[in-house]
Tab-separated table of C-alpha atoms in Angstrom:
chain	number	residue	atom	x	y	z
A	1	MET	CA	121.896	137.249	84.967
A	2	GLU	CA	120.244	135.097	87.637
A	3	LYS	CA	117.660	136.468	90.025
A	4	VAL	CA	115.974	134.945	93.060
A	5	ILE	CA	112.244	134.307	92.811
A	6	GLN	CA	110.353	134.992	96.013
A	7	PRO	CA	108.642	133.582	98.006
A	8	TYR	CA	109.967	130.273	96.654
A	9	GLY	CA	113.686	130.998	96.883
A	10	PHE	CA	114.814	129.492	93.562
A	11	THR	CA	116.930	131.341	90.999
A	12	THR	CA	115.992	131.823	87.360
A	13	LYS	CA	118.027	132.708	84.286
A	14	LEU	CA	114.940	133.687	82.309
A	15	GLU	CA	115.165	137.365	81.390
A	16	LEU	CA	111.566	138.368	82.001
A	17	GLU	CA	111.042	141.671	83.769
A	18	ASP	CA	107.308	141.256	84.384
A	19	VAL	CA	107.184	137.594	85.398
A	20	ARG	CA	105.440	136.179	88.443
A	21	PHE	CA	105.964	132.488	89.224
A	22	ARG	CA	103.323	130.330	90.893
A	23	GLU	CA	103.648	126.800	92.284
A	24	VAL	CA	101.272	124.440	90.473
A	25	ARG	CA	100.186	122.779	93.723
A	26	GLU	CA	98.500	126.069	94.606
A	27	GLU	CA	95.181	127.434	93.357
A	28	PRO	CA	93.958	127.919	90.691
A	29	PHE	CA	95.891	125.215	88.812
A	30	ASP	CA	94.040	121.923	88.230
A	31	ILE	CA	96.212	118.786	88.369
A	32	TYR	CA	95.222	115.523	86.670
A	33	GLY	CA	96.647	112.016	86.430
A	34	LEU	CA	98.815	112.166	89.565
A	35	TYR	CA	98.203	110.801	93.053
A	36	ASP	CA	97.355	113.338	95.812
A	37	ALA	CA	99.404	115.882	93.898
A	38	ARG	CA	98.837	118.823	96.243
A	39	SER	CA	100.110	116.966	99.309
A	40	GLU	CA	102.936	114.681	98.155
A	41	GLY	CA	106.526	115.952	98.322
A	42	VAL	CA	107.207	114.696	94.797
A	43	PHE	CA	104.688	114.155	92.029
A	44	ARG	CA	103.810	110.460	91.861
A	45	ARG	CA	101.341	108.117	90.151
A	46	LEU	CA	100.781	105.735	93.085
A	47	PRO	CA	100.731	105.916	96.864
A	48	GLU	CA	104.279	105.266	98.047
A	49	ASP	CA	103.300	102.263	100.177
A	50	VAL	CA	101.529	100.586	97.242
A	51	ALA	CA	104.486	101.197	94.940
A	52	LYS	CA	106.953	99.724	97.440
A	53	ALA	CA	104.727	96.724	98.114
A	54	THR	CA	104.512	96.054	94.362
A	55	SER	CA	108.239	95.925	93.533
A	56	PRO	CA	111.434	97.997	93.870
A	57	ALA	CA	111.221	98.789	90.146
A	58	VAL	CA	107.654	100.097	90.404
A	59	ALA	CA	108.658	102.097	93.486
A	60	GLY	CA	111.194	103.928	91.325
A	61	LEU	CA	108.997	104.274	88.266
A	62	SER	CA	105.989	105.460	90.258
A	63	VAL	CA	107.553	108.917	90.532
A	64	HIS	CA	107.875	109.181	86.760
A	65	THR	CA	105.120	111.603	85.853
A	66	ALA	CA	103.638	109.873	82.773
A	67	GLY	CA	100.048	110.996	82.313
A	68	GLY	CA	100.340	114.022	84.596
A	69	ARG	CA	98.672	117.208	83.340
A	70	ILE	CA	97.843	120.689	84.568
A	71	ARG	CA	95.087	122.926	83.229
A	72	PHE	CA	94.451	126.617	83.749
A	73	CYS	CA	93.412	129.712	81.833
A	74	THR	CA	95.381	132.923	81.450
A	75	ASP	CA	95.750	135.997	79.267
A	76	SER	CA	99.533	136.088	79.679
A	77	GLU	CA	101.556	136.545	76.477
A	78	TYR	CA	103.896	133.771	77.596
A	79	VAL	CA	104.057	130.708	79.793
A	80	ALA	CA	107.364	129.890	81.462
A	81	ILE	CA	108.236	126.876	83.592
A	82	HIS	CA	110.834	126.181	86.249
A	83	ALA	CA	110.913	122.483	87.115
A	84	VAL	CA	112.924	120.746	89.838
A	85	MET	CA	113.591	117.263	88.457
A	86	PRO	CA	115.591	114.782	90.595
A	87	VAL	CA	115.639	112.298	87.680
A	88	MET	CA	115.718	113.329	84.022
A	89	GLY	CA	115.309	110.213	81.911
A	90	ALA	CA	117.773	110.032	79.011
A	91	MET	CA	117.876	107.048	76.645
A	92	SER	CA	119.506	106.482	73.273
A	93	HIS	CA	116.254	105.510	71.526
A	94	PHE	CA	113.941	108.066	73.133
A	95	ALA	CA	113.581	111.767	72.306
A	96	PHE	CA	114.565	113.864	75.343
A	97	THR	CA	111.484	116.043	74.737
A	98	GLY	CA	109.380	112.927	75.447
A	99	SER	CA	111.264	111.428	78.356
A	100	ALA	CA	112.036	114.714	80.150
A	101	GLY	CA	110.129	117.533	78.427
A	102	PHE	CA	106.761	119.182	78.979
A	103	ASP	CA	104.418	120.256	76.182
A	104	LEU	CA	101.749	122.924	75.954
A	105	TYR	CA	98.311	122.710	74.341
A	106	ILE	CA	95.766	125.479	73.712
A	107	TRP	CA	91.979	125.025	73.482
A	108	GLU	CA	90.695	126.156	70.115
A	109	GLY	CA	87.080	125.682	69.069
A	110	SER	CA	86.183	122.221	70.382
A	111	ARG	CA	89.463	120.625	71.539
A	112	TYR	CA	93.031	121.216	72.699
A	113	TYR	CA	95.717	121.585	70.023
A	114	PHE	CA	99.468	121.241	70.462
A	115	PHE	CA	101.278	124.591	70.395
A	116	ASN	CA	104.879	124.094	71.563
A	117	SER	CA	107.207	122.125	73.840
A	118	PHE	CA	109.197	123.071	76.898
A	119	ARG	CA	112.442	121.428	75.828
A	120	PRO	CA	115.057	120.370	78.383
A	121	GLY	CA	118.735	121.131	77.940
A	122	ILE	CA	121.076	118.411	76.739
A	123	ASP	CA	122.450	117.641	80.216
A	124	PRO	CA	120.346	114.968	81.999
A	125	SER	CA	122.322	115.511	85.218
A	126	ALA	CA	121.075	119.104	85.526
A	127	LYS	CA	118.103	118.081	87.754
A	128	MET	CA	116.329	121.279	86.733
A	129	MET	CA	114.890	122.796	83.583
A	130	GLU	CA	113.615	126.217	82.589
A	131	ASN	CA	111.945	127.201	79.369
A	132	ILE	CA	109.413	129.610	77.952
A	133	VAL	CA	106.691	129.468	75.321
A	134	HIS	CA	105.634	132.801	73.822
A	135	LEU	CA	101.982	133.076	72.784
A	136	PRO	CA	100.663	135.165	69.860
A	137	GLY	CA	99.170	138.261	71.460
A	138	ARG	CA	97.414	138.839	74.734
A	139	LYS	CA	94.033	137.144	75.097
A	140	LEU	CA	92.389	134.724	77.509
A	141	ARG	CA	93.326	131.148	76.633
A	142	GLN	CA	92.706	127.685	78.044
A	143	ILE	CA	96.079	125.986	78.598
A	144	MET	CA	97.022	122.352	79.213
A	145	ILE	CA	100.565	121.177	79.995
A	146	HIS	CA	101.654	117.521	79.996
A	147	PHE	CA	104.316	116.308	82.441
A	148	PRO	CA	107.325	114.236	81.245
A	149	LEU	CA	106.888	110.509	80.572
A	150	TYR	CA	110.117	109.081	82.011
A	151	SER	CA	111.329	111.610	84.591
A	152	SER	CA	110.494	112.679	88.115
A	153	VAL	CA	109.306	116.158	89.054
A	154	GLU	CA	109.584	117.458	92.597
A	155	LYS	CA	108.431	121.051	92.051
A	156	LEU	CA	106.880	122.826	89.092
A	157	TYR	CA	106.485	126.594	88.900
A	158	ILE	CA	104.549	128.393	86.176
A	159	GLY	CA	105.733	131.865	85.169
A	160	LEU	CA	103.167	134.323	83.786
A	161	GLN	CA	102.998	138.076	83.375
A	162	GLU	CA	102.600	139.702	86.769
A	163	ASP	CA	99.281	141.359	85.907
A	164	ALA	CA	97.891	138.354	84.005
A	165	ILE	CA	94.535	136.762	84.707
A	166	VAL	CA	94.984	133.220	86.089
A	167	ASP	CA	92.024	130.954	86.769
A	168	HIS	CA	90.901	127.328	86.702
A	169	GLY	CA	90.969	125.480	83.410
A	170	LEU	CA	88.270	123.593	81.553
A	171	ARG	CA	86.953	120.426	83.159
A	172	TYR	CA	86.868	117.150	81.262
A	173	ARG	CA	83.612	116.086	79.677
A	174	PHE	CA	84.250	112.620	81.143
A	175	ASP	CA	85.870	113.390	84.483
A	176	LYS	CA	85.941	109.870	85.909
A	177	PRO	CA	89.333	108.669	84.623
A	178	VAL	CA	90.147	105.898	82.202
A	179	VAL	CA	92.862	103.779	83.888
A	180	TYR	CA	95.592	102.125	81.811
A	181	TYR	CA	97.879	99.411	83.217
A	182	GLY	CA	100.770	98.015	81.249
A	183	SER	CA	104.369	98.094	80.091
A	184	SER	CA	106.858	100.690	78.867
A	185	ILE	CA	104.613	101.224	75.840
A	186	THR	CA	101.784	102.143	78.205
A	187	GLN	CA	104.129	104.464	80.101
A	188	GLY	CA	104.803	106.268	76.829
A	189	GLY	CA	108.088	104.932	75.443
A	190	CYS	CA	109.129	106.227	72.943
A	191	ALA	CA	106.823	109.178	72.182
A	192	SER	CA	108.566	112.290	70.897
A	193	ARG	CA	106.755	114.374	73.509
A	194	PRO	CA	104.275	113.602	76.304
A	195	GLY	CA	101.185	114.601	74.330
A	196	THR	CA	101.813	111.917	71.700
A	197	SER	CA	101.502	108.922	74.022
A	198	TYR	CA	98.426	107.021	72.937
A	199	GLN	CA	96.490	107.757	76.145
A	200	SER	CA	97.088	111.503	75.734
A	201	ILE	CA	95.804	111.382	72.162
A	202	ILE	CA	92.685	109.464	73.253
A	203	SER	CA	92.159	111.912	76.110
A	204	ILE	CA	92.240	114.887	73.745
A	205	ASP	CA	90.046	113.213	71.123
A	206	ARG	CA	87.447	112.000	73.647
A	207	ASP	CA	87.806	114.774	76.264
A	208	CYS	CA	88.295	112.195	79.016
A	209	ASP	CA	90.551	112.224	82.064
A	210	PHE	CA	92.969	109.310	82.505
A	211	ILE	CA	95.555	107.724	84.807
A	212	ASN	CA	98.686	106.168	83.286
A	213	LEU	CA	99.880	103.144	85.280
A	214	GLY	CA	102.443	101.940	82.756
A	215	PHE	CA	105.682	100.726	84.352
A	216	SER	CA	108.606	100.181	82.030
A	217	GLY	CA	109.680	96.513	82.147
A	218	SER	CA	107.868	96.123	85.451
A	219	ALA	CA	104.145	95.531	84.841
A	220	ARG	CA	103.790	92.044	86.296
A	221	ALA	CA	100.333	92.213	87.896
A	222	GLU	CA	101.574	91.809	91.462
A	223	PRO	CA	98.914	91.518	94.189
A	224	ALA	CA	99.522	95.020	95.566
A	225	ILE	CA	99.005	96.741	92.229
A	226	ARG	CA	95.983	94.584	91.407
A	227	GLN	CA	94.338	95.478	94.706
A	228	TYR	CA	95.112	99.164	94.266
A	229	ILE	CA	93.684	99.326	90.756
A	230	ALA	CA	90.577	97.468	91.915
A	231	SER	CA	90.082	100.210	94.528
A	232	LEU	CA	90.058	103.066	91.992
A	233	ASP	CA	86.942	104.877	90.831
A	234	MET	CA	87.279	104.700	87.040
A	235	SER	CA	85.186	104.898	83.886
A	236	VAL	CA	87.066	102.267	81.821
A	237	PHE	CA	89.961	99.940	82.649
A	238	VAL	CA	92.470	99.044	79.905
A	239	LEU	CA	94.615	96.000	80.781
A	240	ASP	CA	97.768	95.523	78.703
A	241	TYR	CA	100.812	93.955	80.358
A	242	ASP	CA	101.772	90.778	78.488
A	243	HIS	CA	104.984	92.404	77.211
A	244	ASN	CA	106.282	92.404	80.806
A	245	ALA	CA	105.142	88.982	81.979
A	246	PRO	CA	108.378	87.131	82.817
A	247	THR	CA	106.926	83.887	81.440
A	248	MET	CA	103.721	82.842	79.767
A	249	GLU	CA	102.973	80.729	82.835
A	250	HIS	CA	103.096	83.914	84.908
A	251	LEU	CA	100.687	85.604	82.492
A	252	ARG	CA	98.309	82.637	82.709
A	253	ASP	CA	98.483	82.672	86.526
A	254	THR	CA	97.761	86.404	86.832
A	255	HIS	CA	95.646	87.600	83.901
A	256	GLU	CA	92.282	86.072	84.696
A	257	THR	CA	92.919	86.682	88.407
A	258	PHE	CA	93.469	90.379	87.672
A	259	TYR	CA	90.236	90.575	85.712
A	260	ARG	CA	88.210	88.836	88.434
A	261	GLU	CA	89.578	91.049	91.238
A	262	VAL	CA	88.656	94.208	89.318
A	263	ARG	CA	85.271	92.797	88.288
A	264	ALA	CA	84.440	91.840	91.896
A	265	ALA	CA	85.000	95.457	92.938
A	266	HIS	CA	83.268	96.954	89.878
A	267	PRO	CA	80.416	94.768	88.577
A	268	ASP	CA	79.560	97.105	85.682
A	269	LEU	CA	82.964	98.593	84.797
A	270	PRO	CA	83.967	98.309	81.114
A	271	ILE	CA	87.259	96.354	80.922
A	272	VAL	CA	89.349	96.294	77.751
A	273	PHE	CA	91.907	93.520	77.203
A	274	VAL	CA	94.739	94.478	74.833
A	275	THR	CA	97.495	92.185	73.556
A	276	ALA	CA	101.013	93.395	72.787
A	277	PRO	CA	101.241	95.431	69.572
A	278	GLU	CA	103.167	93.493	66.939
A	279	THR	CA	103.461	93.232	63.163
A	280	GLN	CA	103.973	90.067	61.158
A	281	TRP	CA	107.040	91.733	59.651
A	282	TYR	CA	108.953	91.412	62.927
A	283	LEU	CA	107.420	88.135	64.056
A	284	GLN	CA	108.495	86.401	60.835
A	285	MET	CA	112.120	87.137	61.677
A	286	ASP	CA	112.068	85.956	65.306
A	287	ALA	CA	110.502	82.534	65.901
A	288	GLU	CA	110.904	82.651	69.699
A	289	ARG	CA	109.268	86.071	69.918
A	290	ALA	CA	106.478	84.915	67.605
A	291	GLN	CA	105.759	81.837	69.716
A	292	ARG	CA	105.618	83.866	72.939
A	293	HIS	CA	103.353	86.397	71.289
A	294	VAL	CA	100.911	83.755	70.055
A	295	ILE	CA	100.715	82.100	73.476
A	296	GLY	CA	100.222	85.430	75.226
A	297	ARG	CA	97.452	86.396	72.838
A	298	GLU	CA	95.705	83.066	73.435
A	299	ILE	CA	95.864	83.513	77.234
A	300	ILE	CA	94.357	87.001	77.065
A	301	PHE	CA	91.688	85.953	74.574
A	302	GLU	CA	90.800	83.035	76.853
A	303	THR	CA	90.185	85.435	79.752
A	304	TYR	CA	87.963	87.509	77.485
A	305	MET	CA	85.992	84.532	76.192
A	306	LYS	CA	85.466	83.084	79.685
A	307	ALA	CA	84.116	86.411	80.874
A	308	PHE	CA	81.866	86.766	77.841
A	309	HIS	CA	80.441	83.255	78.093
A	310	GLU	CA	79.737	83.847	81.788
A	311	GLY	CA	77.500	86.733	80.744
A	312	ASP	CA	79.883	89.667	81.220
A	313	LEU	CA	78.895	92.092	78.475
A	314	ASN	CA	81.257	94.819	79.703
A	315	VAL	CA	84.471	93.267	78.363
A	316	ARG	CA	86.219	94.021	75.069
A	317	PHE	CA	89.209	92.445	73.300
A	318	ILE	CA	91.717	94.321	71.120
A	319	ASP	CA	94.127	92.207	69.108
A	320	GLY	CA	97.581	93.790	69.243
A	321	ASP	CA	98.337	92.346	65.809
A	322	THR	CA	95.940	94.923	64.350
A	323	LEU	CA	97.374	98.014	66.056
A	324	PHE	CA	100.211	98.679	63.599
A	325	GLU	CA	98.771	97.020	60.500
A	326	GLY	CA	98.583	98.724	57.142
A	327	ASN	CA	100.965	100.594	54.890
A	328	HIS	CA	104.249	101.740	56.486
A	329	HIS	CA	103.771	99.451	59.488
A	330	ASP	CA	107.577	99.301	59.703
A	331	ILE	CA	107.797	102.949	60.826
A	332	CYS	CA	105.496	102.373	63.803
A	333	THR	CA	108.354	101.531	66.206
A	334	VAL	CA	111.768	102.944	66.999
A	335	ASP	CA	113.351	99.571	67.823
A	336	GLY	CA	110.894	96.885	66.730
A	337	CYS	CA	108.975	97.267	69.993
A	338	HIS	CA	108.450	100.777	71.338
A	339	PRO	CA	106.161	102.968	69.215
A	340	THR	CA	107.096	106.081	67.358
A	341	ASP	CA	104.490	108.836	67.169
A	342	ALA	CA	103.147	107.067	64.059
A	343	GLY	CA	102.679	103.889	66.098
A	344	PHE	CA	101.045	105.695	69.006
A	345	LEU	CA	98.634	107.447	66.654
A	346	ARG	CA	97.516	104.094	65.227
A	347	MET	CA	97.132	102.716	68.756
A	348	ALA	CA	95.113	105.768	69.773
A	349	ASP	CA	92.808	105.404	66.772
A	350	LYS	CA	91.967	101.752	67.489
A	351	ILE	CA	92.045	101.682	71.288
A	352	GLY	CA	90.381	105.090	71.382
A	353	HIS	CA	87.510	103.855	69.225
A	354	VAL	CA	86.758	101.140	71.786
A	355	VAL	CA	87.308	103.365	74.837
A	356	GLY	CA	85.152	106.112	73.341
A	357	SER	CA	82.275	103.687	72.777
A	358	LEU	CA	82.377	102.727	76.481
A	359	LEU	CA	82.470	106.181	78.056
A	360	ARG	CA	79.254	107.161	79.772
């Protein structure tokens, strides 16, 4: 039986007699990884004018909520969500819990641990999802919820017991965000749930905030996005977009330029150059792909070496050929390109080691 939730006016099918819903844009919820989240009409990762000036594709993808998180504490025995979602991303090679689901973590001891997912229904045209996670007993807990990777969210309401304590969540140890710019892999395709994207894993391991500026098929280092990223206050910048460069000439024309624009704005910022994750297994079977990969790696390494020889000691280089190496490298992707959770974990271990060494 549906009932109307006041003062918000939406209906819920969740059969909870003692529930009170709250909008996450209101106190005391803390929102991370999203642009001006309390004021914008839809959750977004970029200012709308920057997204439109970058490209039509980025304008659309900028309202995908990859990297968005909320934190709060409560003693409620359950956490429910009601999400208004104009776009629910559904793809044949991507778990719906990753593209359109939310997941919930609980702080235990010294870090957050995954507890359960808010799983969407099987209908991507629904434009709304409701779900509930029951918690074991009533006690005060620190909660973190990740937003979907490949969907848009207009409104998000959290349902807790009416008499529950609700307060701000834990702050990050490193609260100046790490910023990641790159391709669909950076955006999180094809993690089984939002918390298994490599940036989320690094964030949990290192207790650092982050901003995900991955744009599926559309990270081409356009002037508008370069200028915007250069304007951000960040702790580390991870640059990884060669997968989306339309040609290697385009990569050569933009990569060093991107580095120099960010460096001019941030003389001491650690900058990490990452090349596309690949394994020799796949490259041996596709000569054209292998040639492009080698050229792209050389261009990125050249930017790194120029910076280093000019005296920039705040640059690092991560060879994408090493990200999936080792036993069972063949299970690191779902389609020869986009990582599985196994692939993202290996990326998080290696990129996270470098990022962690640079956090101050």
